[in-house]
Structures are given as C-alpha cells and as structure tokens.
Coordinates of C-alpha atoms and ligand atoms in Angstrom, one line a residue:
Chain A
X1 CA -56.2 46.9 -35.2
X2 CA -55.6 49.2 -32.0
X3 CA -57.3 48.7 -28.9
X4 CA -58.6 52.2 -28.8
X5 CA -60.2 51.9 -32.4
X6 CA -61.9 48.3 -31.4
X7 CA -62.7 49.6 -28.2
X8 CA -64.8 52.1 -30.2
X9 CA -66.2 49.7 -32.0
X10 CA -69.1 49.1 -30.0
X11 CA -71.9 51.8 -29.6
X12 CA -72.0 51.6 -25.8
X13 CA -68.3 52.0 -25.5
X14 CA -68.9 55.3 -27.6
X15 CA -71.6 56.5 -25.8
X16 CA -69.8 56.0 -22.1
X17 CA -67.5 57.6 -23.6
X18 CA -69.1 60.3 -24.3
X19 CA -71.0 61.0 -21.6
X20 CA -67.6 60.8 -19.5
X21 CA -65.8 63.4 -21.8
X22 CA -68.9 65.5 -21.8
X23 CA -68.2 65.2 -17.5
X24 CA -64.8 65.6 -17.5
X25 CA -65.3 68.5 -20.0
X26 CA -68.3 70.2 -17.7
X27 CA -65.7 69.6 -14.2
X28 CA -62.6 71.0 -15.9
X29 CA -64.5 74.1 -17.0
X30 CA -66.5 75.2 -14.2
X31 CA -64.5 77.5 -12.4
X32 CA -64.0 78.9 -16.0
X33 CA -67.3 79.3 -17.1
X34 CA -69.2 79.8 -13.9
X35 CA -66.0 81.4 -11.5
X36 CA -66.3 83.0 -7.7
X37 CA -68.5 80.8 -5.5
X38 CA -71.3 78.6 -7.3
X39 CA -73.7 79.0 -4.3
X40 CA -73.8 82.9 -4.6
X41 CA -77.0 84.5 -5.4
X42 CA -77.3 85.3 -9.4
X43 CA -80.9 86.2 -10.0
X44 CA -84.5 85.8 -8.9
X45 CA -85.9 83.2 -6.6
X46 CA -86.9 80.0 -8.9
X47 CA -86.4 80.8 -12.2
X48 CA -87.6 78.2 -14.1
X49 CA -85.3 76.5 -17.2
X50 CA -85.1 77.5 -20.3
X51 CA -86.8 81.7 -19.6
X52 CA -83.4 83.6 -19.5
X53 CA -80.3 82.9 -21.9
X54 CA -78.0 84.3 -18.6
X55 CA -79.6 81.8 -16.6
X56 CA -80.6 78.7 -19.0
X57 CA -81.5 76.4 -16.2
X58 CA -82.8 78.5 -13.8
X59 CA -82.4 79.2 -10.3
X60 CA -83.4 77.7 -7.4
X61 CA -85.4 78.6 -3.9
X62 CA -82.3 80.8 -2.9
X63 CA -82.2 82.2 -6.7
X64 CA -78.4 80.3 -7.4
X65 CA -77.4 79.3 -10.9
X66 CA -78.5 75.7 -11.3
X67 CA -76.2 75.4 -14.3
X68 CA -73.3 76.8 -12.0
X69 CA -74.0 74.2 -9.6
X70 CA -74.3 71.3 -12.1
X71 CA -70.8 72.1 -13.0
X72 CA -69.2 72.2 -10.0
X73 CA -71.0 69.7 -9.0
X74 CA -69.8 67.0 -11.4
X75 CA -66.5 68.5 -9.8
X76 CA -66.9 67.0 -6.7
X77 CA -68.7 63.7 -7.9
X78 CA -66.2 63.1 -10.2
X79 CA -63.4 63.8 -7.4
X80 CA -65.0 61.6 -5.0
X81 CA -65.6 59.0 -7.4
X82 CA -62.1 58.8 -8.7
X83 CA -60.6 59.4 -5.4
X84 CA -62.9 57.0 -3.0
X85 CA -62.1 54.5 -6.1
X86 CA -58.6 54.5 -6.3
X87 CA -58.2 54.7 -2.4
X88 CA -60.4 50.9 -2.6
X89 CA -58.4 49.3 -5.5
X90 CA -55.1 50.7 -3.7
X91 CA -56.2 48.7 -0.2
X92 CA -57.9 45.8 -1.9
X93 CA -55.2 45.1 -4.2
X94 CA -52.7 44.9 -1.2
X95 CA -54.4 43.2 1.5
X96 CA -55.7 40.4 -1.0
X97 CA -52.1 40.2 -2.4
X98 CA -50.9 40.2 1.6
X99 CA -53.3 37.6 2.4
X100 CA -53.3 35.2 -0.5
X101 CA -49.4 35.2 -0.9
X102 CA -48.5 34.7 3.1
X103 CA -50.9 32.3 3.3
X104 CA -51.9 30.5 7.4
X105 CA -52.6 32.8 10.0
X106 CA -52.2 36.5 7.9
X107 CA -54.8 35.2 5.1
X108 CA -56.9 33.9 7.6
X109 CA -57.1 37.1 9.9
X110 CA -57.1 39.2 6.8
X111 CA -59.3 37.5 5.1
X112 CA -62.0 37.3 8.3
X113 CA -61.3 41.3 8.4
X114 CA -62.5 41.6 4.9
X115 CA -65.7 39.4 5.7
X116 CA -66.4 41.9 8.8
X117 CA -66.5 44.8 6.4
X118 CA -68.5 42.7 3.7
X119 CA -71.3 41.6 6.2
X120 CA -72.0 45.8 6.9
X121 CA -74.0 47.0 4.2
X122 CA -71.4 49.3 3.1
X123 CA -73.8 52.4 2.7
X124 CA -74.3 52.5 6.8
X125 CA -70.6 51.5 7.1
X126 CA -70.0 55.2 4.8
X127 CA -73.1 56.8 7.5
X128 CA -71.4 55.6 10.6
X129 CA -68.4 57.0 9.6
X130 CA -69.1 60.2 8.3
X131 CA -71.4 60.8 11.4
X132 CA -68.7 59.9 13.7
X133 CA -65.7 62.1 12.2
X134 CA -67.6 65.1 10.5
X135 CA -67.9 66.0 7.1
X136 CA -65.3 66.5 4.6
X137 CA -64.3 65.6 1.1
X138 CA -61.6 63.6 2.4
X139 CA -63.7 61.9 5.1
X140 CA -66.5 61.1 2.5
X141 CA -63.4 59.7 0.3
X142 CA -62.2 57.4 3.1
X143 CA -66.4 56.2 4.3
X144 CA -67.2 55.5 0.9
X145 CA -63.5 53.7 0.9
X146 CA -64.4 51.7 3.5
X147 CA -67.6 49.8 2.5
X148 CA -65.8 49.4 -1.5
X149 CA -62.0 47.6 -0.7
X150 CA -63.2 44.5 -0.2
X151 CA -64.9 43.2 -3.2
X152 CA -61.4 44.0 -5.1
X153 CA -59.6 42.5 -2.2
X154 CA -60.9 39.4 -2.9
X155 CA -60.6 39.3 -6.6
X156 CA -56.7 40.0 -5.8
X157 CA -56.4 37.2 -3.4
X158 CA -57.5 34.9 -5.8
X159 CA -55.5 35.7 -8.3
X160 CA -52.5 35.9 -6.5
X161 CA -53.3 32.4 -5.3
X162 CA -52.8 31.0 -8.7
X163 CA -50.1 33.5 -9.7
X164 CA -48.0 32.4 -6.8
X165 CA -47.8 28.9 -8.0
X166 CA -46.1 29.5 -11.0
X167 CA -42.4 29.2 -11.9
X168 CA -41.7 33.0 -12.0
X169 CA -42.3 32.9 -8.3
X170 CA -40.4 30.2 -7.4
X171 CA -37.2 31.8 -9.2
X172 CA -37.9 34.8 -7.6
X173 CA -36.8 33.0 -4.2
X174 CA -34.8 30.9 -5.6
X175 CA -32.4 34.0 -6.5
X176 CA -32.8 35.2 -2.9
X177 CA -35.5 38.0 -3.2
X178 CA -37.4 38.7 0.1
X179 CA -40.7 38.1 0.3
X180 CA -42.1 41.4 0.4
X181 CA -40.8 42.7 -2.8
X182 CA -41.8 39.0 -4.6
X183 CA -45.7 40.3 -3.0
X184 CA -45.4 43.4 -4.5
X185 CA -42.7 43.5 -7.1
X186 CA -43.2 39.9 -9.0
X187 CA -47.1 39.2 -7.7
X188 CA -49.4 41.9 -7.5
X189 CA -48.8 43.3 -10.8
X190 CA -49.8 40.4 -12.7
X191 CA -52.5 40.1 -10.3
X192 CA -54.0 43.7 -11.0
X193 CA -56.2 43.3 -14.3
X194 CA -59.1 41.3 -12.9
X195 CA -58.8 43.8 -9.5
X196 CA -59.1 46.8 -12.1
X197 CA -62.0 45.6 -14.2
X198 CA -63.6 46.3 -11.5
X199 CA -63.0 49.9 -11.4
X200 CA -65.7 51.0 -13.5
X201 CA -68.2 49.6 -11.0
X202 CA -67.2 50.5 -7.7
X203 CA -66.2 54.3 -9.0
X204 CA -70.0 54.2 -9.9
X205 CA -71.4 53.0 -7.1
X206 CA -68.6 55.8 -5.4
X207 CA -70.5 58.5 -6.9
X208 CA -74.3 56.6 -6.0
X209 CA -73.1 56.8 -2.2
X210 CA -71.4 60.1 -2.3
X211 CA -74.5 61.6 -3.9
X212 CA -76.5 59.6 -1.4
X213 CA -74.4 61.0 1.8
X214 CA -75.3 64.6 0.4
X215 CA -78.3 63.8 -0.1
X216 CA -78.4 63.3 3.7
X217 CA -77.0 66.5 4.3
X218 CA -73.6 64.6 4.9
X219 CA -71.5 65.6 2.5
X220 CA -68.7 68.4 2.4
X221 CA -71.0 71.9 3.7
X222 CA -68.7 73.3 1.6
X223 CA -69.5 72.2 -1.6
X224 CA -72.0 72.1 -4.5
X225 CA -73.0 68.8 -4.6
X226 CA -75.6 66.7 -6.9
X227 CA -76.9 64.5 -3.8
X228 CA -77.4 67.8 -1.9
X229 CA -79.1 70.3 -4.8
X230 CA -81.4 66.8 -5.2
X231 CA -82.3 67.4 -1.4
X232 CA -82.7 71.4 -2.2
X233 CA -85.0 70.8 -4.8
X234 CA -87.6 68.4 -2.4
X235 CA -88.5 71.4 -0.7
X236 CA -90.4 73.0 -3.5
X237 CA -90.9 69.7 -5.6
X238 CA -94.3 69.8 -6.5
X239 CA -93.4 73.7 -7.8
X240 CA -90.4 73.4 -9.2
X241 CA -89.6 69.8 -10.0
X242 CA -86.8 70.9 -12.0
X243 CA -84.3 71.2 -8.8
X244 CA -84.1 67.7 -8.5
X245 CA -84.8 66.2 -11.9
X246 CA -81.8 68.0 -13.6
X247 CA -78.9 66.9 -11.2
X248 CA -80.7 63.5 -11.2
X249 CA -80.4 63.1 -14.7
X250 CA -76.9 64.7 -14.1
X251 CA -76.5 61.6 -12.0
X252 CA -78.1 58.5 -14.1
X253 CA -75.9 59.6 -17.1
X254 CA -72.8 59.9 -14.9
X255 CA -72.9 56.9 -13.4
X256 CA -74.1 55.1 -16.8
X257 CA -71.8 56.9 -18.7
X258 CA -69.2 55.2 -16.2
X259 CA -70.5 51.8 -16.4
X260 CA -70.7 51.7 -20.2
X261 CA -67.4 53.0 -20.9
X262 CA -65.8 50.4 -18.0
X263 CA -67.9 47.7 -20.0
X264 CA -66.2 48.7 -23.4
X265 CA -62.8 48.9 -21.6
X266 CA -62.9 45.2 -20.0
X267 CA -64.1 43.9 -23.0
X268 CA -61.4 45.3 -25.3
X269 CA -58.9 43.7 -22.7
X270 CA -60.6 40.7 -23.0
X271 CA -60.8 40.2 -26.6
X272 CA -56.9 41.3 -26.8
X273 CA -56.5 38.5 -24.3
X274 CA -58.1 35.9 -26.2
X275 CA -56.5 36.9 -29.3
X276 CA -52.7 36.7 -27.9
Chain B
X1 CA -12.5 11.5 -2.5
X2 CA -13.2 15.3 -2.1
X3 CA -15.8 16.1 0.2
X4 CA -19.5 16.3 -1.4
X5 CA -21.0 20.1 -2.3
X6 CA -24.3 18.5 -1.8
X7 CA -25.3 15.3 0.4
X8 CA -28.4 14.4 0.4
X9 CA -30.4 11.6 2.9
X10 CA -33.1 9.7 3.8
X11 CA -35.1 12.9 1.8
X12 CA -38.8 12.0 1.9
X13 CA -41.5 14.2 0.7
X14 CA -45.7 13.4 0.8
X15 CA -48.7 14.0 -0.4
X16 CA -52.1 13.6 0.1
X17 CA -54.5 12.3 -2.5
X18 CA -57.8 11.8 -1.7
X19 CA -57.5 9.9 2.1
X20 CA -54.5 7.9 1.4
X21 CA -50.8 9.7 1.4
X22 CA -48.6 8.8 -1.4
X23 CA -44.7 9.5 -1.1
X24 CA -43.8 11.8 -4.1
X25 CA -40.0 11.3 -2.7
X26 CA -39.0 8.2 -0.2
X27 CA -35.7 7.7 1.0
X28 CA -33.7 9.1 -1.7
X29 CA -30.3 9.8 -0.5
X30 CA -27.4 11.0 -3.7
X31 CA -24.4 13.3 -3.2
X32 CA -22.5 15.7 -5.8
X33 CA -19.4 16.3 -6.0
X34 CA -17.5 19.4 -6.6
X35 CA -17.6 20.5 -10.1
X36 CA -19.6 17.2 -11.0
X37 CA -23.1 16.5 -13.2
X38 CA -25.3 14.1 -11.5
X39 CA -28.5 13.1 -13.6
X40 CA -31.9 12.6 -12.0
X41 CA -33.7 10.1 -14.1
X42 CA -36.6 8.6 -14.1
X43 CA -40.5 8.1 -15.9
X44 CA -42.8 11.5 -15.6
X45 CA -44.5 11.4 -11.9
X46 CA -41.2 9.4 -10.4
X47 CA -40.7 12.3 -8.2
X48 CA -37.9 14.0 -10.0
X49 CA -39.1 17.8 -10.0
X50 CA -39.6 17.1 -6.0
X51 CA -36.3 16.5 -5.4
X52 CA -35.2 19.2 -7.4
X53 CA -37.9 21.8 -5.3
X54 CA -36.7 19.9 -2.2
X55 CA -33.0 20.5 -2.6
X56 CA -33.7 24.3 -3.3
X57 CA -35.9 24.8 -0.4
X58 CA -39.6 25.7 -2.3
X59 CA -40.5 23.2 -0.5
X60 CA -39.8 21.4 2.8
X61 CA -39.1 17.6 3.4
X62 CA -41.1 14.9 5.8
X63 CA -37.9 13.5 6.7
X64 CA -34.0 13.3 5.5
X65 CA -31.1 15.9 5.7
X66 CA -29.4 18.2 3.1
X67 CA -25.9 19.3 3.8
X68 CA -25.1 22.0 1.4
X69 CA -21.2 23.2 1.3
X70 CA -20.7 21.4 4.3
X71 CA -23.3 22.8 6.7
X72 CA -26.8 21.8 7.4
X73 CA -29.3 23.6 4.5
X74 CA -32.6 22.7 5.9
X75 CA -31.1 24.6 9.6
X76 CA -31.0 28.0 7.6
X77 CA -34.1 30.5 7.2
X78 CA -35.0 34.2 6.7
X79 CA -31.9 35.9 5.7
X80 CA -29.5 33.3 6.0
X81 CA -31.3 30.8 3.4
X82 CA -31.6 34.1 1.0
X83 CA -28.0 34.3 1.6
X84 CA -27.0 31.2 0.9
X85 CA -29.4 30.9 -2.3
X86 CA -26.3 32.7 -4.0
X87 CA -24.3 29.8 -3.9
X88 CA -27.6 27.5 -5.2
X89 CA -29.5 28.1 -8.4
X90 CA -31.7 27.0 -10.6
X91 CA -33.0 26.5 -14.3
X92 CA -36.3 26.1 -15.3
X93 CA -37.6 23.7 -17.7
X94 CA -40.2 26.6 -19.3
X95 CA -38.0 29.2 -20.2
X96 CA -41.3 31.9 -20.5
X97 CA -43.1 30.6 -17.1
X98 CA -39.6 31.5 -15.2
X99 CA -39.5 34.8 -15.8
X100 CA -42.0 37.3 -14.9
X101 CA -43.7 38.2 -18.1
X102 CA -43.6 41.6 -17.5
X103 CA -39.6 41.6 -17.5
X104 CA -37.3 42.9 -19.6
X105 CA -33.5 40.6 -20.0
X106 CA -31.8 44.2 -18.2
X107 CA -33.9 43.3 -15.2
X108 CA -33.9 39.6 -14.7
X109 CA -30.3 39.6 -14.7
X110 CA -30.3 42.9 -12.8
X111 CA -31.8 41.3 -9.8
X112 CA -29.2 38.7 -9.0
X113 CA -26.9 41.1 -8.9
X114 CA -28.5 43.6 -6.7
X115 CA -30.2 41.2 -4.5
X116 CA -26.4 39.8 -3.3
X117 CA -24.6 42.8 -3.8
X118 CA -22.7 41.7 -6.3
X119 CA -22.3 45.2 -8.4
X120 CA -23.1 48.2 -7.2
X121 CA -25.9 50.4 -8.5
X122 CA -23.5 51.9 -11.3
X123 CA -21.4 48.7 -12.2
X124 CA -24.5 46.7 -12.7
X125 CA -25.2 47.4 -16.7
X126 CA -21.5 46.3 -17.3
X127 CA -21.9 43.4 -15.2
X128 CA -25.2 42.1 -17.2
X129 CA -23.3 43.0 -20.6
X130 CA -20.7 40.8 -19.1
X131 CA -23.2 38.1 -18.6
X132 CA -25.0 38.0 -21.2
X133 CA -21.7 37.9 -23.4
X134 CA -20.6 34.9 -21.0
X135 CA -24.2 33.1 -22.3
X136 CA -23.3 33.5 -25.7
X137 CA -25.9 37.1 -26.3
X138 CA -25.2 40.3 -27.5
X139 CA -25.3 43.3 -25.0
X140 CA -28.0 44.8 -27.0
X141 CA -30.3 41.8 -25.7
X142 CA -30.6 44.0 -22.5
X143 CA -33.0 46.1 -23.4
X144 CA -35.2 43.8 -24.7
X145 CA -38.6 42.5 -22.9
X146 CA -38.6 38.5 -22.2
X147 CA -41.7 37.7 -24.2
X148 CA -39.8 39.0 -27.2
X149 CA -36.8 36.9 -27.3
X150 CA -36.6 33.3 -28.9
X151 CA -36.7 30.4 -26.6
X152 CA -33.0 29.6 -27.3
X153 CA -32.0 33.0 -26.2
X154 CA -34.7 32.9 -23.0
X155 CA -32.8 29.3 -21.7
X156 CA -29.5 31.2 -22.1
X157 CA -30.7 34.5 -20.1
X158 CA -32.1 31.4 -17.6
X159 CA -28.0 30.2 -17.3
X160 CA -26.6 33.9 -16.9
X161 CA -29.2 34.7 -14.2
X162 CA -28.7 31.3 -12.5
X163 CA -24.4 32.2 -12.6
X164 CA -24.8 35.6 -11.8
X165 CA -24.3 34.8 -8.2
X166 CA -21.2 32.5 -9.1
X167 CA -23.1 29.4 -7.8
X168 CA -21.6 26.2 -6.8
X169 CA -24.2 24.0 -8.1
X170 CA -26.8 24.5 -10.7
X171 CA -30.5 22.7 -10.6
X172 CA -31.3 22.6 -14.0
X173 CA -34.9 20.8 -14.1
X174 CA -35.6 19.5 -17.7
X175 CA -33.5 22.9 -19.1
X176 CA -33.4 21.6 -22.4
X177 CA -36.3 19.4 -22.7
X178 CA -38.4 22.3 -24.0
X179 CA -35.9 23.5 -26.6
X180 CA -35.4 21.7 -30.6
X181 CA -32.2 19.3 -31.1
X182 CA -30.1 22.2 -32.4
X183 CA -30.8 25.0 -29.7
X184 CA -30.4 22.0 -27.3
X185 CA -27.4 20.9 -28.4
X186 CA -25.9 24.7 -28.0
X187 CA -27.0 24.5 -24.7
X188 CA -25.9 21.7 -23.7
X189 CA -22.4 23.0 -25.1
X190 CA -22.5 26.0 -23.1
X191 CA -23.4 24.0 -20.1
X192 CA -20.1 21.9 -20.5
X193 CA -17.7 25.4 -20.7
X194 CA -19.7 26.6 -17.8
X195 CA -19.0 23.5 -15.7
X196 CA -15.2 23.4 -17.1
X197 CA -14.1 26.8 -16.7
X198 CA -16.2 28.0 -13.4
X199 CA -16.4 24.0 -12.2
X200 CA -19.8 24.4 -11.1
X201 CA -21.6 21.3 -10.3
X202 CA -25.0 20.6 -11.9
X203 CA -28.2 18.6 -10.6
X204 CA -29.4 17.6 -14.0
X205 CA -32.8 16.5 -14.0
X206 CA -34.3 14.6 -17.3
X207 CA -36.4 12.1 -18.7
X208 CA -34.1 12.1 -21.8
X209 CA -31.0 9.6 -21.6
X210 CA -29.8 10.5 -24.6
X211 CA -29.2 14.3 -23.2
X212 CA -28.1 12.7 -20.2
X213 CA -25.3 10.9 -21.3
X214 CA -24.2 13.6 -23.7
X215 CA -23.3 15.7 -20.3
X216 CA -23.8 13.7 -16.4
X217 CA -20.6 11.8 -14.7
X218 CA -23.0 9.5 -12.6
X219 CA -26.8 9.5 -12.7
X220 CA -29.3 8.4 -10.0
X221 CA -32.7 6.7 -11.8
X222 CA -36.0 7.0 -9.6
X223 CA -39.3 4.8 -10.1
X224 CA -42.1 6.0 -8.2
X225 CA -39.6 8.4 -5.3
X226 CA -37.3 5.6 -5.1
X227 CA -34.2 5.0 -6.5
X228 CA -33.9 2.5 -8.5
X229 CA -30.0 2.4 -9.4
X230 CA -27.6 5.0 -9.6
X231 CA -23.8 5.0 -10.4
X232 CA -21.5 5.6 -13.3
X233 CA -23.5 7.3 -16.0
X234 CA -21.9 5.4 -18.6
X235 CA -22.4 1.9 -16.8
X236 CA -25.8 2.4 -15.8
X237 CA -26.6 3.5 -19.2
X238 CA -24.6 0.7 -20.9
X239 CA -26.3 -2.0 -18.8
X240 CA -29.1 -0.7 -16.7
X241 CA -29.5 -3.5 -14.2
X242 CA -33.4 -2.0 -13.0
X243 CA -36.4 -2.8 -14.8
X244 CA -37.0 0.9 -14.9
X245 CA -33.3 2.2 -16.5
X246 CA -33.8 -1.0 -18.9
X247 CA -37.7 0.6 -20.2
X248 CA -35.9 4.0 -20.3
X249 CA -33.0 2.5 -22.3
X250 CA -35.5 0.8 -24.4
X251 CA -37.2 4.1 -24.7
X252 CA -33.9 6.2 -25.8
X253 CA -34.0 5.3 -29.7
X254 CA -30.9 7.6 -30.9
X255 CA -29.2 6.2 -27.1
X256 CA -25.9 5.1 -28.9
X257 CA -25.3 7.1 -31.6
X258 CA -25.6 10.3 -29.2
X259 CA -24.3 8.8 -26.2
X260 CA -20.5 8.2 -28.3
X261 CA -20.7 11.3 -29.1
X262 CA -21.8 12.4 -25.9
X263 CA -18.8 10.6 -24.0
X264 CA -16.2 12.0 -26.9
X265 CA -17.4 15.4 -25.6
X266 CA -16.6 14.6 -22.5
X267 CA -13.5 13.5 -22.6
Ligands
ADP1 N1 -48.4 19.9 -4.9 C1 -48.0 18.7 -5.4 N2 -49.6 17.9 -4.3 C2 -49.7 16.7 -4.6 N3 -49.0 15.4 -5.3 C3 -47.9 16.2 -6.0 C4 -47.6 17.5 -5.9 N4 -46.2 18.2 -6.2 C5 -46.0 16.6 -7.0 N5 -46.9 15.8 -6.5 C6 -47.1 14.1 -6.8 O1 -45.7 13.8 -6.9 C7 -45.3 12.8 -7.6 C8 -43.7 13.2 -8.3 O2 -44.1 14.5 -8.9 P1 -42.7 14.9 -9.9 O3 -41.8 14.9 -8.9 O4 -43.7 16.2 -10.4 O5 -42.6 14.2 -11.0 P2 -41.6 14.1 -12.0 O6 -40.5 15.8 -11.9 O7 -40.7 13.0 -12.2 O8 -42.5 14.2 -13.5 C9 -46.6 12.9 -8.7 O9 -47.4 11.9 -9.0 C10 -47.4 13.8 -8.3 O10 -48.6 13.6 -8.6
MG2 MG1 -41.2 17.1 -13.5

C-alpha cells in the first residue's frame, strides 16, 4: 500500500488534510478573489453575514469585507506559521547536532543556553522581542522561532547521541572525513525523522502565537491577521459577535487541521518504520 | 627482518564498570610487518575490538605507544591525523551498519577519493568504476543504494572503500564473520589477492581459528585483555600452549581440514 493511501485511511488524517487544503486554497486565491487592499472600505459598516450576496460574511466597524480579510489573514497565518516552524526546526536541528556530536564543553554550553531559553515562557519571549525590535513580518517570525527551537534541539541531540555511536560514523572518521562534515552530512540527516515529527505541533503553536501577538497589536500593522480581526471585533462584541467569532473559528479549525494532518503523517511513517 | 609497519607496545585501555575499573586491553604489545597478516584471536569480550579501535584512533588509550609507518601515531591530531588515515583503513563486521543508511555505492566510494584528493572531480567516476572492478563487482552497481545490494556485495564495497586511498594496513574486525560460507571463502580469496598484489598488511580480528588459519601469517591470542600467547599462526594453532588457545582450538570443529587447505593457499 502506498504511504498516501495508508495516510488517507484514518478519518482524522482525512479531516486534517481537507482543512489544510482549504486553508492553502484560501491563502493562494486571496489576491485572485480579493485583489486590492483587503483593508479598504467595501460597503456599509457592521453589515451582518448572509445579508448581501457580494459581502457574504458581512463587514466590520469600518465597512471592510470580512471574507476578504479572512482570506488574506489565512495567508499571514500560514506564512508566519510555516516560516517560524521551519526556522525553529532548522536552528534546533543544528544546535542539537552540534551539542550531541561535539560533546564536552560545547555540549555543556549549548545545552545551558537551551535551558535558559526553555525556562522563559515562549510567548513572553516573543512579546519582549517584538516590543523591542518592532513589529514586522520577519520580526514576528523570528520572535516565534526564538521560543520554539528548544524542543527540536533536545530531540535532535538525543538522536545524535545514539547515532554517533554507530559504525558508519566510525567509518567516516576512519576515511578521514572532517568532523563538521560527519556531523552535518552523515549524522544530521539520519537524526531528522523524530525532529520533523514535532513540526505539526510547532506550526500549530506558531499560528496561535502569531494570532496572540496580533491580538495584542504586535503583529505586522500592514497585514490583515486573524488575531487582529478578533481584537477589532472585541469593541463591538455584544452587537456584532460574528466579527470575533468568524476569525476565531478559522483559527481553531486551522490549528486542528495542522495537528490532525501532522499526527496522520507521523502515524503513517511510524507504521511504515515498524513494518520494515 | 624488515622494520615493523605497526608497532604497538604496552597498550592499555580501562573502562569503569560500576565502581571498579576493568582493563579491556591490558599491556598488549605486537608488531605487524609490511604485507603481513597478523591475526588477533580470542573469545568474545577479550578486547579484540577495543584494540582495533585504539589502533585506528577511534578511542584513546590510557597507556602505551602506537608507531605507524615509523612515526608516533598517537602524536598526530586534527588535519595531520586525518591525512595519515589514508594509510590505515578498516573493514567492519556488519557491512550494513558500516555505511550511512542513506548512501549510494557511488557516494561511499567517492568520499575517500575526494577527501584525500586521490582523483579530481572529473576523474572520480572512473576511479569509482575501477575500484568496483578491483573488488570483483560490476561498475553498474555505482548507482545503487547500499541497502539494495547483498551482504557479500556490501563487504566488497567496504573493502573497495578501504583500498581507495592505497593504505599500507587494513584492520578487519570480524570482517567475514557475518557472511555465509561460500561468500566468506570468496571474500577471503579477494583479501589474499589484494595482499599479494598490493602488499597491504592486515590486522585480522576473528574468534574463528578456521578462518584465521586460512589467511594469517602470525597470531596473537588474547584472554581478558592480555596476550595469552603469540607466534607463527600454523604453529600456535597446531600446538597451542595457553589454556585459552587450547579452548579455542577445541571449539573449532573443522579446523584441520580448513587449515591444511588454508596453508596450501598461502604457499
Ligand atoms: N565503551 C565501553 N564501555 C565500557 N566497557 C567497554 C566498552 N567497550 C568495550 N568494553 C568492555 O571491554 C571488554 C572488551 O570488549 P571488546 O573489545 O568489544 O571485545 P571483543 O571484540 O574481543 O569481543 C568487554 O568486557 C567490554 O564489555
Ligand atoms: Mg568485537
């Protein structure tokens, strides 16, 4: 059976995949269906959903199209979530590999740094970083990655500690390979699977953190974000709750979709590994 | 008598086990001459692999000297050590574990040629094909993944990688123990051919006296990290003096037949 078929056998994975596909479709089609500025006035203010065919999700306090904002917000959520997770995984894998492979003082120092980052709550870290450097998309990505790389670093180090004892690493030393080449070309690729298994949780957490930063007004001001939409809606929560509920649902579904699809992938590869 | 290629003296390696230390290798000395096969025999846990790893500088000794090609091998470090490794190679017992599970045959053979500048980037594919041919494999194998080929083929690849940098000594730690009988005979023959043609010395580690008598000139028998006896392989196996030597001979059932066949091969 192909991995894809097996992946699609679990209902959770199917649900996750559908949600993710919808999300990607939204993000990719945002500027096709809603060209121009999603923050421009599109109609009367506070139009409720399902009242007007051209504004199916209604408008916010300033008369901006909620559906357009939702689509463009999907873009920000996905971009920030994926970029922050990729950065966290890359930094974690490199730090963990260096620590585990070098051992001794290098390991000691790198792991103390990892401990330090881990003891600070990652949201506070992101908050402090964005407050100091100033909000922009790149800074938000870096701020989120700053609190997320320690998990991958620990997992990578543990994996490297066992891989470095294997014969093929001794073999690489015997043929005179440079230690850095051994670490990054021989050891790291073999240590990746358990590190990558963390990615769904990290992407989901990154999307939530981005939303929380935007909710607090620390997102990129030039972009529509779901967190920002929820914050906007808070002022009229009693009269127009849909303004907060719609992006809230999108956020919950996205995080759920990422998590379910990620679990499906891990399960499929775990099954394949235990079969072989 | 020619100068030794490898001279090991007083080699000692201790490990902590619980709250006492045990000597995995205890004051071991031996020489290997150019083009010679020295067998290291002994029961499981007697320190054979530890000696191999010490000689290869994969671990560091607690005491002792290792001279290789007339120089102090333990004094080398960093780039100088890596460069000298071209002359001192190894073949492992499990040819699957000895290679990166993601590697292809071509990459495994390309590495030593690249690292030691044996051939330029353009010449390396030809170098790889020549190595494959040298160990009796088809050059078509280059594109295959290591996990796709048979155990015997893998061990030939391991030997090809070991000879890629023209070493003077190859350490073989139970290199034929995991192979079935017919493949084992072919690999032993390949090793004998290589030694005859390129004058490579072998430190041949095995617990199997049958195999040893087919390939070794001299033998060192270990017992719990110490040298129990040593000497001409045929003489020692024919009339062992130490208790452990007698036990090993008694435990090797088809020894007489293999040994006469083996010594016939050697002459
Ligand atoms: N890294 C290590 N840590 C602790 N003890 C070890 C280590 N390596 C080897 N030993 C011990 O050293 C002794 C010799 O082992 P080894 O050289 O592998 O023997 P052999 O190859 O002859 O079977 C054994 O008692 C083994 O348990
Ligand atoms: Mg051993």
